[in-house]
Amino acid sequence: MMLLRRAASAAALLATVLPLAMAGPAHAAAPPPPPQAADGSSACRASASVPLDAEQARLSDARTTALVERGGFGDFVRRFPAALCSTRDPAEAGRLVSDWGEALWQASVRRAQGQRPGGDLAPGDDRPLYWARLGMTAALARWQPEFTADRAALRARFEDASRGLTNNAFRTAPGVRRVFISGFDPFGLDAEIRRANPSGSAALQLNGRRVTLADGSPAEIRAVVLPVRYADFDAGMVERAFAPRMAGGPGSADVITTVSQGYPGIFTLEDWAGRARSADPYPDNVRALSGGTREHPVTAPGLGPGPEFIRTTLPAGAVTGAVQSPYPVLLNSDVTEIPAGGTAPVDRTDGPTPGSRAVAGGGGGYLSNEVAYRSNRLRAELAPHLPGGHLHTPVLTGLPADPRQLTGPEFERNESAIAGEVRAVLEHAAARR
């Protein structure tokens, strides 16, 4: 019953904030007005002096607002502060951020799948969700309630809900395979703030979809979109996303695959995920470093026990032998290790050697490698029979040379083509054998 009430709440919110997002009650109420002080002024304030983090600070670039507006999500950002001010206590605030986060996620999925009109960006564009979420977390950071609020906990609830971690369960149906995937936010934004991430786009386009696998059987795909931030991984977001899909029973996945943006012009199925972080000096989206380098790799805080390298259990031969268009799909067995008894990193093209220490998996030493390691370490612990691995998409190219232009035909074609091939890979990887 709680899930039904939460679903109804999110539906009503969507009908309020985005009337075109879904067929909902036309009389859905707007958020109540902010509480009033004795003099009639608003008792709820926003403080512009509260510092934003490095990721939120990029909202000062007008192009980020344009991406939100052109995705049709401007009302989410504009109305969220007043909704926060309508709350009277911490419990109500917690429910509100969860409901708004779920509504933003659901609207983004519907938009990506062509079920929601509004905005002139291509439906599969993942950037409106990314920048709208950041705008709302900035409002949460600056909100000054009349009660004591655990702002970090509220943000965590909003992040989980707006990324598909909550209220996003498989529909149970006999004979339907269940495929669970993760994508990522855009990153590298200091170099190019217009960047998108095709793995996030694919996650939005595929979440909740029924597909036909290569063996002719039906499957349902569920997805989440993860942040490019070390702190969220340290706090267990990957485990929160994947553990419920490995708990057994009808809600568990039959196949898991993490997805991220990788190399130019090719898909790679990564053979090995390494335990280490080693990508410094390349930062995450808040400009934080991991503390690990190629010469001195480190283990992420809070990472559970596991081997230095974990090998994919996805059917590599079936995938690479069947899916090759429009991009080739290759198995990547590259790793970097410090051999047993050694002190210097060694690059290998045929996987790790016994007793070595991980420096980098096929996906490097950054968060794309770490999401593969964390999810598959958990898989080995909770559901070792489950096929799992990591897929790198091609780099998304095609942005117009003019930095004022946010999209273009080549960019949109490439994003659509990558998402389509992710689906094709999953249709072969999840087929029964």
Coordinates of C-alpha atoms in Angstrom, one line a residue:
M1 CA 0.0 0.0 0.0
M2 CA 2.8 2.4 0.7
L3 CA 4.2 1.9 -2.8
L4 CA 0.7 2.7 -4.2
R5 CA 0.4 5.8 -2.2
R6 CA 3.9 7.0 -3.2
A7 CA 3.1 6.3 -6.9
A8 CA -0.2 8.3 -6.6
S9 CA 1.7 11.1 -5.0
A10 CA 4.3 11.2 -7.7
A11 CA 1.6 11.1 -10.4
A12 CA -0.3 14.0 -8.8
L13 CA 2.9 16.0 -8.6
L14 CA 3.7 15.4 -12.3
A15 CA 0.3 16.5 -13.2
T16 CA 0.8 19.7 -11.2
V17 CA 4.3 20.6 -12.3
L18 CA 4.2 19.4 -15.9
P19 CA 0.6 19.3 -17.2
L20 CA 1.7 17.7 -20.4
A21 CA 3.8 15.0 -18.8
M22 CA 1.0 12.6 -18.3
A23 CA -2.8 12.2 -18.3
G24 CA -3.5 13.3 -14.7
P25 CA -6.3 15.0 -12.8
A26 CA -6.8 18.5 -14.2
H27 CA -7.6 19.8 -10.7
A28 CA -4.3 18.6 -9.1
A29 CA -3.5 21.2 -6.4
A30 CA -0.5 23.4 -6.6
P31 CA 1.9 23.4 -3.6
P32 CA 0.5 25.4 -0.7
P33 CA 1.9 28.9 -0.1
P34 CA 5.0 29.3 2.1
P35 CA 4.3 29.8 5.8
Q36 CA 3.8 33.5 6.7
A37 CA 5.6 35.4 9.4
A38 CA 3.7 37.7 11.8
D39 CA 4.3 40.7 9.5
G40 CA 2.8 38.8 6.5
S41 CA 6.2 38.2 4.9
S42 CA 7.4 34.7 4.0
A43 CA 8.8 32.8 6.9
C44 CA 10.8 30.6 4.5
R45 CA 14.0 32.1 3.0
A46 CA 16.6 31.2 0.5
S47 CA 20.1 32.3 1.3
A48 CA 22.2 33.4 -1.8
S49 CA 25.3 33.4 0.5
V50 CA 25.3 29.7 1.0
P51 CA 28.2 28.3 -1.1
L52 CA 27.3 25.9 -3.9
D53 CA 29.6 23.0 -4.7
A54 CA 31.7 23.0 -7.9
E55 CA 29.1 21.0 -9.8
Q56 CA 26.2 23.3 -8.9
A57 CA 28.3 26.4 -9.5
R58 CA 28.3 25.6 -13.3
L59 CA 24.6 26.6 -13.2
S60 CA 25.9 30.2 -13.6
D61 CA 26.5 29.4 -17.3
A62 CA 23.3 30.4 -19.1
R63 CA 23.5 27.4 -21.3
T64 CA 22.6 25.1 -18.5
T65 CA 19.3 27.0 -17.9
A66 CA 18.7 26.8 -21.6
L67 CA 19.1 23.0 -21.6
V68 CA 16.6 22.7 -18.8
E69 CA 14.0 25.0 -20.5
R70 CA 14.5 23.4 -23.9
G71 CA 13.9 20.0 -22.2
G72 CA 10.7 21.2 -20.7
F73 CA 11.8 21.0 -17.1
G74 CA 11.9 24.6 -16.2
D75 CA 8.8 24.4 -13.9
F76 CA 10.5 21.8 -11.8
V77 CA 13.4 24.1 -10.9
R78 CA 11.1 27.2 -10.6
R79 CA 8.5 25.6 -8.3
F80 CA 10.7 23.5 -6.1
P81 CA 11.7 26.3 -3.7
A82 CA 8.1 27.2 -2.9
A83 CA 7.4 23.5 -2.4
L84 CA 10.2 23.3 0.1
C85 CA 8.8 26.3 1.9
S86 CA 5.4 24.5 2.1
T87 CA 6.8 21.9 4.5
R88 CA 6.3 22.2 8.2
D89 CA 8.7 19.6 9.7
P90 CA 11.6 17.3 8.7
A91 CA 9.3 14.3 8.0
E92 CA 7.2 16.3 5.5
A93 CA 10.4 17.7 3.9
G94 CA 11.7 14.1 3.5
R95 CA 8.5 13.0 1.8
L96 CA 8.5 16.0 -0.5
V97 CA 12.0 15.7 -1.8
S98 CA 11.4 12.0 -2.5
D99 CA 8.2 12.8 -4.4
W100 CA 9.8 15.5 -6.4
G101 CA 12.8 13.4 -7.2
E102 CA 10.6 10.5 -8.4
A103 CA 8.5 12.9 -10.5
L104 CA 11.6 14.3 -12.1
W105 CA 12.9 10.8 -12.9
Q106 CA 9.5 9.6 -14.3
A107 CA 9.1 12.8 -16.4
S108 CA 12.6 12.3 -17.8
V109 CA 12.0 8.7 -18.7
R110 CA 8.7 9.5 -20.4
R111 CA 10.4 12.3 -22.3
A112 CA 13.3 10.1 -23.4
Q113 CA 10.8 7.5 -24.7
G114 CA 8.7 10.0 -26.6
Q115 CA 5.7 9.8 -24.3
R116 CA 5.9 13.4 -23.1
P117 CA 5.7 16.5 -25.4
G118 CA 7.5 19.7 -24.6
G119 CA 10.8 21.3 -25.3
D120 CA 12.7 21.2 -28.6
L121 CA 15.7 19.1 -27.7
A122 CA 15.8 15.5 -29.0
P123 CA 13.8 13.2 -26.7
G124 CA 16.8 11.1 -25.8
D125 CA 18.9 14.0 -24.6
D126 CA 20.0 13.3 -21.0
R127 CA 21.2 16.8 -20.2
P128 CA 17.8 18.4 -19.2
L129 CA 17.5 15.8 -16.3
Y130 CA 21.1 16.4 -15.2
W131 CA 20.9 20.2 -15.1
A132 CA 17.4 20.3 -13.6
R133 CA 18.5 18.0 -10.8
L134 CA 21.4 20.3 -10.1
G135 CA 19.2 23.3 -10.1
M136 CA 16.9 21.7 -7.6
T137 CA 19.8 20.6 -5.3
A138 CA 21.1 24.1 -5.4
A139 CA 17.7 25.3 -4.2
L140 CA 17.8 22.7 -1.5
A141 CA 21.2 23.9 -0.4
R142 CA 20.0 27.5 -0.1
W143 CA 16.7 26.8 1.5
Q144 CA 16.4 28.2 5.1
P145 CA 13.5 26.4 6.8
E146 CA 12.1 27.3 10.2
F147 CA 12.9 23.9 11.5
T148 CA 16.1 21.9 11.8
A149 CA 16.7 19.9 8.7
D150 CA 19.3 17.3 7.9
R151 CA 20.2 18.8 4.5
A152 CA 22.6 16.0 3.6
A153 CA 20.0 13.4 4.2
L154 CA 17.4 15.3 2.3
R155 CA 19.7 15.6 -0.7
A156 CA 20.6 11.9 -0.6
R157 CA 16.9 11.1 -0.7
F158 CA 16.3 13.5 -3.6
E159 CA 19.3 12.1 -5.5
D160 CA 18.3 8.5 -5.1
A161 CA 14.7 9.2 -6.2
S162 CA 15.7 11.4 -9.2
R163 CA 18.1 8.7 -10.4
G164 CA 15.7 5.8 -10.5
L165 CA 16.9 4.1 -7.2
T166 CA 13.4 4.3 -5.7
N167 CA 10.0 3.2 -6.8
N168 CA 11.5 1.6 -10.0
A169 CA 10.9 -2.1 -9.5
F170 CA 10.5 -4.7 -12.2
R171 CA 6.9 -5.7 -13.1
T172 CA 6.6 -9.3 -12.3
A173 CA 5.4 -11.5 -15.2
P174 CA 6.0 -15.2 -15.9
G175 CA 8.7 -15.9 -18.4
V176 CA 9.9 -12.3 -18.7
R177 CA 13.7 -11.9 -18.1
R178 CA 14.7 -9.0 -16.0
V179 CA 17.7 -6.8 -17.0
F180 CA 19.1 -4.1 -14.8
I181 CA 21.6 -1.5 -16.0
S182 CA 23.2 1.7 -14.8
G183 CA 24.4 4.7 -16.8
F184 CA 26.2 7.9 -15.8
D185 CA 25.7 11.7 -15.7
P186 CA 27.6 13.9 -18.2
F187 CA 31.2 14.6 -17.1
G188 CA 34.3 16.6 -18.2
L189 CA 32.1 19.7 -18.1
D190 CA 34.9 22.2 -17.4
A191 CA 36.3 21.5 -20.8
E192 CA 32.9 21.4 -22.6
I193 CA 29.7 22.3 -20.6
R194 CA 27.5 21.1 -23.4
R195 CA 28.5 17.5 -23.0
A196 CA 26.0 14.7 -22.7
N197 CA 26.6 11.1 -21.7
P198 CA 25.2 8.4 -24.0
S199 CA 25.1 5.8 -21.2
G200 CA 22.7 8.1 -19.3
S201 CA 20.6 8.6 -22.4
A202 CA 20.4 4.9 -23.0
A203 CA 19.3 4.3 -19.4
L204 CA 16.5 6.8 -19.7
Q205 CA 15.4 5.4 -23.1
L206 CA 15.4 1.8 -21.9
N207 CA 14.0 2.1 -18.3
G208 CA 10.8 0.1 -18.0
R209 CA 11.0 -1.1 -21.7
R210 CA 9.8 -4.5 -22.8
V211 CA 12.2 -5.9 -25.4
T212 CA 12.5 -9.1 -27.3
L213 CA 15.8 -10.9 -26.7
A214 CA 17.9 -12.7 -29.3
D215 CA 16.4 -16.0 -28.3
G216 CA 12.9 -14.7 -28.9
S217 CA 12.0 -14.4 -25.2
P218 CA 10.6 -11.2 -23.6
A219 CA 12.6 -9.1 -21.2
E220 CA 12.1 -6.0 -19.1
I221 CA 14.9 -3.4 -18.6
R222 CA 15.2 -1.2 -15.5
A223 CA 17.9 1.4 -15.2
V224 CA 19.5 4.0 -12.9
V225 CA 21.7 7.0 -13.7
L226 CA 24.6 7.4 -11.4
P227 CA 26.6 10.6 -10.5
V228 CA 30.2 11.1 -11.5
R229 CA 31.3 11.8 -7.9
Y230 CA 33.6 9.8 -5.7
A231 CA 31.8 10.8 -2.5
D232 CA 28.5 9.2 -3.7
F233 CA 30.4 6.0 -4.4
D234 CA 32.1 6.1 -1.0
A235 CA 28.6 6.5 0.6
G236 CA 27.4 3.3 -1.1
M237 CA 25.2 4.5 -3.9
V238 CA 26.2 1.7 -6.2
E239 CA 25.4 -0.9 -3.6
R240 CA 22.1 0.8 -2.8
A241 CA 21.2 0.6 -6.5
F242 CA 22.2 -3.0 -7.1
A243 CA 21.7 -4.9 -3.9
P244 CA 17.8 -4.9 -4.2
R245 CA 18.2 -6.4 -7.7
M246 CA 20.2 -9.3 -6.2
A247 CA 18.1 -10.1 -3.1
G248 CA 16.2 -13.1 -4.7
G249 CA 12.6 -13.4 -5.5
P250 CA 10.5 -11.9 -8.4
G251 CA 12.0 -8.5 -8.1
S252 CA 15.6 -9.6 -8.7
A253 CA 17.4 -9.2 -12.0
D254 CA 18.5 -12.0 -14.3
V255 CA 21.3 -10.0 -15.8
I256 CA 23.1 -6.9 -14.7
T257 CA 25.3 -4.6 -16.8
T258 CA 26.9 -1.3 -15.9
V259 CA 27.3 1.1 -18.8
S260 CA 29.5 4.2 -19.3
Q261 CA 31.1 6.3 -22.0
G262 CA 34.4 4.9 -23.2
Y263 CA 36.5 5.1 -26.3
P264 CA 36.0 6.8 -29.7
G265 CA 34.2 4.9 -32.4
I266 CA 33.8 1.5 -30.6
F267 CA 31.8 -0.3 -28.0
T268 CA 33.9 -2.4 -25.6
L269 CA 32.8 -5.2 -23.3
E270 CA 35.2 -5.0 -20.5
D271 CA 36.7 -8.4 -19.6
W272 CA 38.2 -7.3 -16.2
A273 CA 37.2 -4.7 -13.5
G274 CA 40.0 -3.6 -11.1
R275 CA 39.7 -2.9 -7.5
A276 CA 41.8 0.3 -7.5
R277 CA 41.3 4.0 -8.1
S278 CA 44.2 5.4 -10.2
A279 CA 42.8 8.2 -12.4
D280 CA 44.3 11.2 -10.7
P281 CA 44.9 14.0 -11.7
Y282 CA 41.6 13.6 -13.6
P283 CA 38.8 14.9 -11.3
D284 CA 35.2 14.0 -10.8
N285 CA 32.3 16.4 -11.3
V286 CA 32.9 18.4 -8.1
R287 CA 36.6 18.6 -9.0
A288 CA 37.5 16.0 -6.3
L289 CA 40.4 13.6 -6.7
S290 CA 40.5 10.0 -5.7
G291 CA 44.0 10.1 -4.2
G292 CA 45.1 7.2 -6.5
T293 CA 47.5 7.4 -9.4
R294 CA 49.0 4.9 -11.8
E295 CA 52.1 4.6 -9.7
H296 CA 50.2 4.6 -6.3
P297 CA 46.7 3.1 -6.7
V298 CA 44.3 3.3 -3.8
T299 CA 41.2 1.3 -2.7
A300 CA 38.0 3.2 -2.3
P301 CA 36.7 3.8 1.2
G302 CA 34.0 1.4 2.4
L303 CA 34.6 -1.1 -0.4
G304 CA 33.8 -4.6 0.7
P305 CA 36.2 -7.5 0.5
G306 CA 37.0 -8.9 -2.9
P307 CA 39.7 -9.9 -5.3
E308 CA 42.0 -7.5 -7.1
F309 CA 40.3 -8.2 -10.4
I310 CA 36.8 -9.5 -11.3
R311 CA 36.1 -11.0 -14.6
T312 CA 32.9 -10.4 -16.6
T313 CA 30.4 -13.3 -16.7
L314 CA 28.4 -11.8 -19.6
P315 CA 28.5 -13.9 -22.8
A316 CA 31.2 -12.0 -24.6
G317 CA 31.3 -14.3 -27.6
A318 CA 27.5 -14.0 -28.2
V319 CA 27.7 -10.2 -28.0
T320 CA 30.8 -9.5 -30.0
G321 CA 29.8 -12.1 -32.6
A322 CA 26.4 -10.7 -33.2
V323 CA 26.4 -7.0 -32.7
Q324 CA 28.7 -4.9 -34.9
S325 CA 26.7 -2.1 -36.3
P326 CA 26.8 0.9 -36.5
Y327 CA 29.8 0.6 -34.1
P328 CA 32.0 -2.5 -33.7
V329 CA 31.8 -4.3 -30.3
L330 CA 35.0 -5.6 -29.0
L331 CA 36.1 -7.6 -25.9
N332 CA 38.7 -5.6 -24.1
S333 CA 41.1 -7.7 -21.9
D334 CA 43.5 -4.9 -21.1
V335 CA 44.5 -4.3 -17.5
T336 CA 47.2 -2.5 -15.6
E337 CA 48.7 -4.3 -12.6
I338 CA 51.6 -4.3 -10.2
P339 CA 52.9 -7.9 -10.5
A340 CA 53.4 -10.0 -7.5
G341 CA 56.7 -9.0 -5.9
G342 CA 56.9 -5.9 -8.1
T343 CA 56.6 -2.1 -7.4
A344 CA 56.0 -0.6 -10.9
P345 CA 52.8 -0.8 -12.9
V346 CA 52.7 -3.0 -16.0
D347 CA 50.2 -2.8 -18.8
R348 CA 48.9 -6.1 -20.1
T349 CA 46.6 -7.0 -23.0
D350 CA 45.6 -10.5 -21.8
G351 CA 44.3 -10.0 -18.3
P352 CA 46.0 -10.0 -14.8
T353 CA 48.6 -12.4 -13.6
P354 CA 48.3 -14.4 -10.3
G355 CA 49.0 -12.4 -7.1
S356 CA 49.1 -9.0 -8.8
R357 CA 47.7 -5.8 -7.4
A358 CA 45.1 -3.9 -9.5
V359 CA 46.0 -0.5 -10.9
A360 CA 43.3 -0.3 -13.6
G361 CA 40.7 -2.6 -15.3
G362 CA 39.8 -2.4 -18.9
G363 CA 37.8 0.7 -18.2
G364 CA 40.8 2.4 -16.5
G365 CA 41.0 3.5 -12.8
Y366 CA 38.1 6.0 -12.8
L367 CA 34.4 5.6 -11.7
S368 CA 33.4 3.7 -14.8
N369 CA 35.8 0.9 -13.7
E370 CA 34.7 1.3 -10.1
V371 CA 31.0 0.9 -10.9
A372 CA 31.8 -2.4 -12.7
Y373 CA 33.9 -3.6 -9.8
R374 CA 31.4 -2.6 -7.0
S375 CA 28.4 -4.1 -8.8
N376 CA 30.1 -7.3 -9.7
R377 CA 31.8 -7.7 -6.3
L378 CA 28.3 -7.5 -4.9
R379 CA 27.0 -9.9 -7.5
A380 CA 29.7 -12.4 -6.6
E381 CA 28.7 -12.1 -2.9
L382 CA 24.9 -12.1 -3.2
A383 CA 24.1 -13.8 -6.5
P384 CA 27.1 -15.5 -8.0
H385 CA 25.0 -17.3 -10.7
L386 CA 24.0 -13.9 -12.2
P387 CA 25.6 -12.8 -15.4
G388 CA 27.2 -9.4 -15.0
G389 CA 29.7 -7.0 -16.5
H390 CA 30.4 -3.6 -17.9
L391 CA 29.8 -2.1 -21.4
H392 CA 31.6 1.0 -22.6
T393 CA 29.9 3.0 -25.3
P394 CA 31.6 5.1 -28.0
V395 CA 32.4 8.7 -27.1
L396 CA 29.4 10.9 -28.1
T397 CA 30.5 13.4 -30.7
G398 CA 28.8 15.8 -33.1
L399 CA 28.2 19.0 -31.0
P400 CA 28.2 22.1 -33.3
A401 CA 31.4 24.1 -33.4
D402 CA 29.6 27.2 -32.3
P403 CA 29.6 27.0 -28.5
R404 CA 26.2 28.8 -28.4
Q405 CA 24.5 25.9 -30.2
L406 CA 23.4 23.3 -27.8
T407 CA 22.6 20.5 -30.2
G408 CA 22.7 19.6 -33.8
P409 CA 21.7 16.8 -36.3
E410 CA 24.9 14.8 -36.1
F411 CA 25.0 15.0 -32.2
E412 CA 21.3 13.7 -32.1
R413 CA 21.9 11.0 -34.7
N414 CA 25.0 9.7 -32.7
E415 CA 23.2 9.7 -29.4
S416 CA 20.2 7.8 -30.9
A417 CA 22.5 5.3 -32.6
I418 CA 24.5 4.6 -29.4
A419 CA 21.3 4.0 -27.4
G420 CA 20.0 1.7 -30.1
E421 CA 23.1 -0.4 -30.0
V422 CA 23.1 -0.6 -26.2
R423 CA 19.7 -2.1 -26.5
A424 CA 21.0 -4.6 -29.2
V425 CA 23.9 -5.6 -26.9
L426 CA 21.5 -6.2 -24.0
E427 CA 19.2 -8.3 -26.2
H428 CA 22.1 -10.7 -26.9
A429 CA 23.7 -10.5 -23.5
A430 CA 20.5 -11.4 -21.6
A431 CA 19.3 -14.2 -24.0
R432 CA 19.0 -17.7 -22.3
R433 CA 21.8 -20.1 -23.0

